[in-house]
């Protein structure tokens, strides 16, 4: 289980991980949405990769999402102590991201509902199970 922090971590250089922000007490994913085709992204590029439009605008997504896939890593990974659970999450109204799961080290069933809950001590997005 990751140690959860509730303030954004300092990031150096070009960090490829999705960015989260706290807005009105909720943790949201920040990114962008194409103004022409509506494609959501966890980044803010100059052009839409789907339709090529330049009308890409900043957007926020979440705080809820649905698990697409999940696994438990039981092997050593630099700076992380196994076991820990990861999940690909389709953030409501937004893109799919990879996040750490706060809770028991067991894979989540696809279709499970989760909520963005903050950052791990390493700056990774963290989700927790929603509901019972």
mmCIF file of the C-alpha atoms, coordinates in Angstrom:
data_MODEL
# 
_entry.id   MODEL 
# 
loop_
_atom_site.group_PDB 
_atom_site.id 
_atom_site.type_symbol 
_atom_site.label_atom_id 
_atom_site.label_alt_id 
_atom_site.label_comp_id 
_atom_site.label_asym_id 
_atom_site.label_entity_id 
_atom_site.label_seq_id 
_atom_site.pdbx_PDB_ins_code 
_atom_site.Cartn_x 
_atom_site.Cartn_y 
_atom_site.Cartn_z 
_atom_site.occupancy 
_atom_site.B_iso_or_equiv 
_atom_site.pdbx_formal_charge 
_atom_site.auth_seq_id 
_atom_site.auth_comp_id 
_atom_site.auth_asym_id 
_atom_site.auth_atom_id 
_atom_site.pdbx_PDB_model_num 
ATOM 1   C CA . UNK A 1 1   ? 0.000   0.000  0.000   1.00 0.00 ? 1   UNK A CA 1 
ATOM 2   C CA . UNK A 1 2   ? 1.516   3.387  -0.974  1.00 0.00 ? 2   UNK A CA 1 
ATOM 3   C CA . UNK A 1 3   ? 2.018   6.112  1.612   1.00 0.00 ? 3   UNK A CA 1 
ATOM 4   C CA . UNK A 1 4   ? -0.527  8.732  0.573   1.00 0.00 ? 4   UNK A CA 1 
ATOM 5   C CA . UNK A 1 5   ? 0.304   12.428 0.520   1.00 0.00 ? 5   UNK A CA 1 
ATOM 6   C CA . UNK A 1 6   ? -2.297  15.141 -0.052  1.00 0.00 ? 6   UNK A CA 1 
ATOM 7   C CA . UNK A 1 7   ? -0.165  17.957 -1.419  1.00 0.00 ? 7   UNK A CA 1 
ATOM 8   C CA . UNK A 1 8   ? 1.327   17.977 -4.905  1.00 0.00 ? 8   UNK A CA 1 
ATOM 9   C CA . UNK A 1 9   ? 4.923   16.726 -4.959  1.00 0.00 ? 9   UNK A CA 1 
ATOM 10  C CA . UNK A 1 10  ? 7.717   18.796 -6.442  1.00 0.00 ? 10  UNK A CA 1 
ATOM 11  C CA . UNK A 1 11  ? 8.508   17.612 -9.969  1.00 0.00 ? 11  UNK A CA 1 
ATOM 12  C CA . UNK A 1 12  ? 11.775  18.172 -11.752 1.00 0.00 ? 12  UNK A CA 1 
ATOM 13  C CA . UNK A 1 13  ? 12.072  18.487 -15.511 1.00 0.00 ? 13  UNK A CA 1 
ATOM 14  C CA . UNK A 1 14  ? 9.670   16.815 -17.928 1.00 0.00 ? 14  UNK A CA 1 
ATOM 15  C CA . UNK A 1 15  ? 7.780   14.352 -15.733 1.00 0.00 ? 15  UNK A CA 1 
ATOM 16  C CA . UNK A 1 16  ? 5.587   12.048 -17.859 1.00 0.00 ? 16  UNK A CA 1 
ATOM 17  C CA . UNK A 1 17  ? 3.224   11.061 -15.036 1.00 0.00 ? 17  UNK A CA 1 
ATOM 18  C CA . UNK A 1 18  ? -0.331  12.413 -15.015 1.00 0.00 ? 18  UNK A CA 1 
ATOM 19  C CA . UNK A 1 19  ? -0.783  15.538 -12.917 1.00 0.00 ? 19  UNK A CA 1 
ATOM 20  C CA . UNK A 1 20  ? -3.395  15.890 -10.221 1.00 0.00 ? 20  UNK A CA 1 
ATOM 21  C CA . UNK A 1 21  ? -4.746  19.033 -8.573  1.00 0.00 ? 21  UNK A CA 1 
ATOM 22  C CA . UNK A 1 22  ? -6.953  19.687 -5.582  1.00 0.00 ? 22  UNK A CA 1 
ATOM 23  C CA . UNK A 1 23  ? -10.031 21.768 -6.402  1.00 0.00 ? 23  UNK A CA 1 
ATOM 24  C CA . UNK A 1 24  ? -12.742 22.464 -3.800  1.00 0.00 ? 24  UNK A CA 1 
ATOM 25  C CA . UNK A 1 25  ? -11.511 19.556 -1.701  1.00 0.00 ? 25  UNK A CA 1 
ATOM 26  C CA . UNK A 1 26  ? -11.569 17.045 -4.566  1.00 0.00 ? 26  UNK A CA 1 
ATOM 27  C CA . UNK A 1 27  ? -8.556  15.504 -6.279  1.00 0.00 ? 27  UNK A CA 1 
ATOM 28  C CA . UNK A 1 28  ? -8.858  15.960 -10.063 1.00 0.00 ? 28  UNK A CA 1 
ATOM 29  C CA . UNK A 1 29  ? -6.773  14.894 -13.040 1.00 0.00 ? 29  UNK A CA 1 
ATOM 30  C CA . UNK A 1 30  ? -5.499  17.847 -15.079 1.00 0.00 ? 30  UNK A CA 1 
ATOM 31  C CA . UNK A 1 31  ? -5.075  17.597 -18.813 1.00 0.00 ? 31  UNK A CA 1 
ATOM 32  C CA . UNK A 1 32  ? -6.821  18.852 -21.925 1.00 0.00 ? 32  UNK A CA 1 
ATOM 33  C CA . UNK A 1 33  ? -9.762  18.283 -24.252 1.00 0.00 ? 33  UNK A CA 1 
ATOM 34  C CA . UNK A 1 34  ? -9.990  18.979 -27.967 1.00 0.00 ? 34  UNK A CA 1 
ATOM 35  C CA . UNK A 1 35  ? -12.538 21.683 -28.717 1.00 0.00 ? 35  UNK A CA 1 
ATOM 36  C CA . UNK A 1 36  ? -13.372 20.094 -32.082 1.00 0.00 ? 36  UNK A CA 1 
ATOM 37  C CA . UNK A 1 37  ? -13.561 16.325 -31.536 1.00 0.00 ? 37  UNK A CA 1 
ATOM 38  C CA . UNK A 1 38  ? -13.727 16.236 -27.708 1.00 0.00 ? 38  UNK A CA 1 
ATOM 39  C CA . UNK A 1 39  ? -10.752 13.872 -27.277 1.00 0.00 ? 39  UNK A CA 1 
ATOM 40  C CA . UNK A 1 40  ? -9.519  13.973 -23.632 1.00 0.00 ? 40  UNK A CA 1 
ATOM 41  C CA . UNK A 1 41  ? -5.829  13.711 -22.712 1.00 0.00 ? 41  UNK A CA 1 
ATOM 42  C CA . UNK A 1 42  ? -3.730  13.668 -19.545 1.00 0.00 ? 42  UNK A CA 1 
ATOM 43  C CA . UNK A 1 43  ? -1.338  16.134 -21.222 1.00 0.00 ? 43  UNK A CA 1 
ATOM 44  C CA . UNK A 1 44  ? -1.761  19.523 -22.888 1.00 0.00 ? 44  UNK A CA 1 
ATOM 45  C CA . UNK A 1 45  ? -0.289  19.263 -26.422 1.00 0.00 ? 45  UNK A CA 1 
ATOM 46  C CA . UNK A 1 46  ? -0.377  22.038 -29.035 1.00 0.00 ? 46  UNK A CA 1 
ATOM 47  C CA . UNK A 1 47  ? -2.534  19.880 -31.375 1.00 0.00 ? 47  UNK A CA 1 
ATOM 48  C CA . UNK A 1 48  ? -5.082  17.101 -31.001 1.00 0.00 ? 48  UNK A CA 1 
ATOM 49  C CA . UNK A 1 49  ? -3.505  13.739 -31.918 1.00 0.00 ? 49  UNK A CA 1 
ATOM 50  C CA . UNK A 1 50  ? -6.862  12.499 -33.254 1.00 0.00 ? 50  UNK A CA 1 
ATOM 51  C CA . UNK A 1 51  ? -8.133  15.291 -35.519 1.00 0.00 ? 51  UNK A CA 1 
ATOM 52  C CA . UNK A 1 52  ? -5.103  17.621 -35.685 1.00 0.00 ? 52  UNK A CA 1 
ATOM 53  C CA . UNK A 1 53  ? -7.036  20.621 -34.397 1.00 0.00 ? 53  UNK A CA 1 
ATOM 54  C CA . UNK A 1 54  ? -5.253  23.430 -32.587 1.00 0.00 ? 54  UNK A CA 1 
ATOM 55  C CA . UNK A 1 55  ? -8.288  24.056 -30.358 1.00 0.00 ? 55  UNK A CA 1 
ATOM 56  C CA . UNK A 1 56  ? -6.962  22.012 -27.440 1.00 0.00 ? 56  UNK A CA 1 
ATOM 57  C CA . UNK A 1 57  ? -7.896  23.576 -24.097 1.00 0.00 ? 57  UNK A CA 1 
ATOM 58  C CA . UNK A 1 58  ? -6.928  22.773 -20.497 1.00 0.00 ? 58  UNK A CA 1 
ATOM 59  C CA . UNK A 1 59  ? -9.462  20.588 -18.669 1.00 0.00 ? 59  UNK A CA 1 
ATOM 60  C CA . UNK A 1 60  ? -9.915  18.669 -15.435 1.00 0.00 ? 60  UNK A CA 1 
ATOM 61  C CA . UNK A 1 61  ? -11.398 15.198 -15.037 1.00 0.00 ? 61  UNK A CA 1 
ATOM 62  C CA . UNK A 1 62  ? -12.709 13.034 -12.230 1.00 0.00 ? 62  UNK A CA 1 
ATOM 63  C CA . UNK A 1 63  ? -12.588 12.607 -9.311  1.00 0.00 ? 63  UNK A CA 1 
ATOM 64  C CA . UNK A 1 64  ? -14.162 9.215  -10.011 1.00 0.00 ? 64  UNK A CA 1 
ATOM 65  C CA . UNK A 1 65  ? -13.112 6.543  -12.460 1.00 0.00 ? 65  UNK A CA 1 
ATOM 66  C CA . UNK A 1 66  ? -13.565 2.935  -13.523 1.00 0.00 ? 66  UNK A CA 1 
ATOM 67  C CA . UNK A 1 67  ? -10.868 0.262  -13.417 1.00 0.00 ? 67  UNK A CA 1 
ATOM 68  C CA . UNK A 1 68  ? -9.931  -1.019 -16.878 1.00 0.00 ? 68  UNK A CA 1 
ATOM 69  C CA . UNK A 1 69  ? -7.273  -3.462 -15.638 1.00 0.00 ? 69  UNK A CA 1 
ATOM 70  C CA . UNK A 1 70  ? -5.286  -4.081 -12.470 1.00 0.00 ? 70  UNK A CA 1 
ATOM 71  C CA . UNK A 1 71  ? -2.317  -6.088 -11.209 1.00 0.00 ? 71  UNK A CA 1 
ATOM 72  C CA . UNK A 1 72  ? -0.192  -6.597 -8.127  1.00 0.00 ? 72  UNK A CA 1 
ATOM 73  C CA . UNK A 1 73  ? 3.572   -6.207 -8.561  1.00 0.00 ? 73  UNK A CA 1 
ATOM 74  C CA . UNK A 1 74  ? 5.436   -8.592 -6.291  1.00 0.00 ? 74  UNK A CA 1 
ATOM 75  C CA . UNK A 1 75  ? 8.938   -8.002 -7.678  1.00 0.00 ? 75  UNK A CA 1 
ATOM 76  C CA . UNK A 1 76  ? 11.388  -5.274 -6.675  1.00 0.00 ? 76  UNK A CA 1 
ATOM 77  C CA . UNK A 1 77  ? 11.133  -2.051 -8.666  1.00 0.00 ? 77  UNK A CA 1 
ATOM 78  C CA . UNK A 1 78  ? 13.611  0.791  -8.002  1.00 0.00 ? 78  UNK A CA 1 
ATOM 79  C CA . UNK A 1 79  ? 12.457  2.979  -5.081  1.00 0.00 ? 79  UNK A CA 1 
ATOM 80  C CA . UNK A 1 80  ? 9.262   0.948  -4.536  1.00 0.00 ? 80  UNK A CA 1 
ATOM 81  C CA . UNK A 1 81  ? 8.727   -1.840 -2.010  1.00 0.00 ? 81  UNK A CA 1 
ATOM 82  C CA . UNK A 1 82  ? 6.676   -4.793 -3.239  1.00 0.00 ? 82  UNK A CA 1 
ATOM 83  C CA . UNK A 1 83  ? 3.959   -5.829 -3.189  1.00 0.00 ? 83  UNK A CA 1 
ATOM 84  C CA . UNK A 1 84  ? 1.888   -2.935 -4.514  1.00 0.00 ? 84  UNK A CA 1 
ATOM 85  C CA . UNK A 1 85  ? -1.198  -2.668 -6.683  1.00 0.00 ? 85  UNK A CA 1 
ATOM 86  C CA . UNK A 1 86  ? -1.463  -0.753 -9.952  1.00 0.00 ? 86  UNK A CA 1 
ATOM 87  C CA . UNK A 1 87  ? -4.567  -0.072 -12.010 1.00 0.00 ? 87  UNK A CA 1 
ATOM 88  C CA . UNK A 1 88  ? -5.358  1.435  -15.376 1.00 0.00 ? 88  UNK A CA 1 
ATOM 89  C CA . UNK A 1 89  ? -8.270  3.762  -14.656 1.00 0.00 ? 89  UNK A CA 1 
ATOM 90  C CA . UNK A 1 90  ? -10.692 5.362  -17.097 1.00 0.00 ? 90  UNK A CA 1 
ATOM 91  C CA . UNK A 1 91  ? -11.212 8.691  -15.334 1.00 0.00 ? 91  UNK A CA 1 
ATOM 92  C CA . UNK A 1 92  ? -14.812 9.933  -15.648 1.00 0.00 ? 92  UNK A CA 1 
ATOM 93  C CA . UNK A 1 93  ? -15.180 12.193 -18.693 1.00 0.00 ? 93  UNK A CA 1 
ATOM 94  C CA . UNK A 1 94  ? -11.439 11.859 -19.266 1.00 0.00 ? 94  UNK A CA 1 
ATOM 95  C CA . UNK A 1 95  ? -8.512  9.717  -20.353 1.00 0.00 ? 95  UNK A CA 1 
ATOM 96  C CA . UNK A 1 96  ? -7.108  6.433  -19.054 1.00 0.00 ? 96  UNK A CA 1 
ATOM 97  C CA . UNK A 1 97  ? -4.224  6.705  -16.569 1.00 0.00 ? 97  UNK A CA 1 
ATOM 98  C CA . UNK A 1 98  ? -1.989  4.338  -14.629 1.00 0.00 ? 98  UNK A CA 1 
ATOM 99  C CA . UNK A 1 99  ? -2.325  4.776  -10.853 1.00 0.00 ? 99  UNK A CA 1 
ATOM 100 C CA . UNK A 1 100 ? -1.265  3.130  -7.629  1.00 0.00 ? 100 UNK A CA 1 
ATOM 101 C CA . UNK A 1 101 ? -4.092  1.680  -5.522  1.00 0.00 ? 101 UNK A CA 1 
ATOM 102 C CA . UNK A 1 102 ? -4.461  2.624  -1.859  1.00 0.00 ? 102 UNK A CA 1 
ATOM 103 C CA . UNK A 1 103 ? -5.635  -0.442 0.038   1.00 0.00 ? 103 UNK A CA 1 
ATOM 104 C CA . UNK A 1 104 ? -4.964  -4.155 0.291   1.00 0.00 ? 104 UNK A CA 1 
ATOM 105 C CA . UNK A 1 105 ? -2.450  -5.585 -2.168  1.00 0.00 ? 105 UNK A CA 1 
ATOM 106 C CA . UNK A 1 106 ? -4.986  -7.325 -4.381  1.00 0.00 ? 106 UNK A CA 1 
ATOM 107 C CA . UNK A 1 107 ? -5.897  -6.653 -7.984  1.00 0.00 ? 107 UNK A CA 1 
ATOM 108 C CA . UNK A 1 108 ? -9.124  -4.736 -8.575  1.00 0.00 ? 108 UNK A CA 1 
ATOM 109 C CA . UNK A 1 109 ? -11.837 -6.277 -10.722 1.00 0.00 ? 109 UNK A CA 1 
ATOM 110 C CA . UNK A 1 110 ? -12.298 -4.523 -14.082 1.00 0.00 ? 110 UNK A CA 1 
ATOM 111 C CA . UNK A 1 111 ? -15.338 -2.264 -13.808 1.00 0.00 ? 111 UNK A CA 1 
ATOM 112 C CA . UNK A 1 112 ? -14.670 -1.435 -10.136 1.00 0.00 ? 112 UNK A CA 1 
ATOM 113 C CA . UNK A 1 113 ? -15.294 2.173  -9.203  1.00 0.00 ? 113 UNK A CA 1 
ATOM 114 C CA . UNK A 1 114 ? -12.393 4.171  -7.760  1.00 0.00 ? 114 UNK A CA 1 
ATOM 115 C CA . UNK A 1 115 ? -11.735 7.754  -6.675  1.00 0.00 ? 115 UNK A CA 1 
ATOM 116 C CA . UNK A 1 116 ? -8.594  9.832  -7.228  1.00 0.00 ? 116 UNK A CA 1 
ATOM 117 C CA . UNK A 1 117 ? -7.166  10.319 -3.734  1.00 0.00 ? 117 UNK A CA 1 
ATOM 118 C CA . UNK A 1 118 ? -3.765  12.005 -4.051  1.00 0.00 ? 118 UNK A CA 1 
ATOM 119 C CA . UNK A 1 119 ? -0.138  11.138 -4.665  1.00 0.00 ? 119 UNK A CA 1 
ATOM 120 C CA . UNK A 1 120 ? 2.197   8.416  -3.468  1.00 0.00 ? 120 UNK A CA 1 
ATOM 121 C CA . UNK A 1 121 ? 5.360   9.450  -1.651  1.00 0.00 ? 121 UNK A CA 1 
ATOM 122 C CA . UNK A 1 122 ? 7.065   9.174  -5.067  1.00 0.00 ? 122 UNK A CA 1 
ATOM 123 C CA . UNK A 1 123 ? 4.574   11.493 -6.821  1.00 0.00 ? 123 UNK A CA 1 
ATOM 124 C CA . UNK A 1 124 ? 2.531   8.768  -8.521  1.00 0.00 ? 124 UNK A CA 1 
ATOM 125 C CA . UNK A 1 125 ? -1.261  9.223  -8.818  1.00 0.00 ? 125 UNK A CA 1 
ATOM 126 C CA . UNK A 1 126 ? -3.168  7.172  -6.236  1.00 0.00 ? 126 UNK A CA 1 
ATOM 127 C CA . UNK A 1 127 ? -6.757  5.909  -6.352  1.00 0.00 ? 127 UNK A CA 1 
ATOM 128 C CA . UNK A 1 128 ? -8.862  4.219  -3.686  1.00 0.00 ? 128 UNK A CA 1 
ATOM 129 C CA . UNK A 1 129 ? -11.844 1.958  -3.937  1.00 0.00 ? 129 UNK A CA 1 
ATOM 130 C CA . UNK A 1 130 ? -15.170 3.750  -4.038  1.00 0.00 ? 130 UNK A CA 1 
ATOM 131 C CA . UNK A 1 131 ? -17.997 2.518  -1.845  1.00 0.00 ? 131 UNK A CA 1 
ATOM 132 C CA . UNK A 1 132 ? -18.124 -0.770 0.087   1.00 0.00 ? 132 UNK A CA 1 
# 
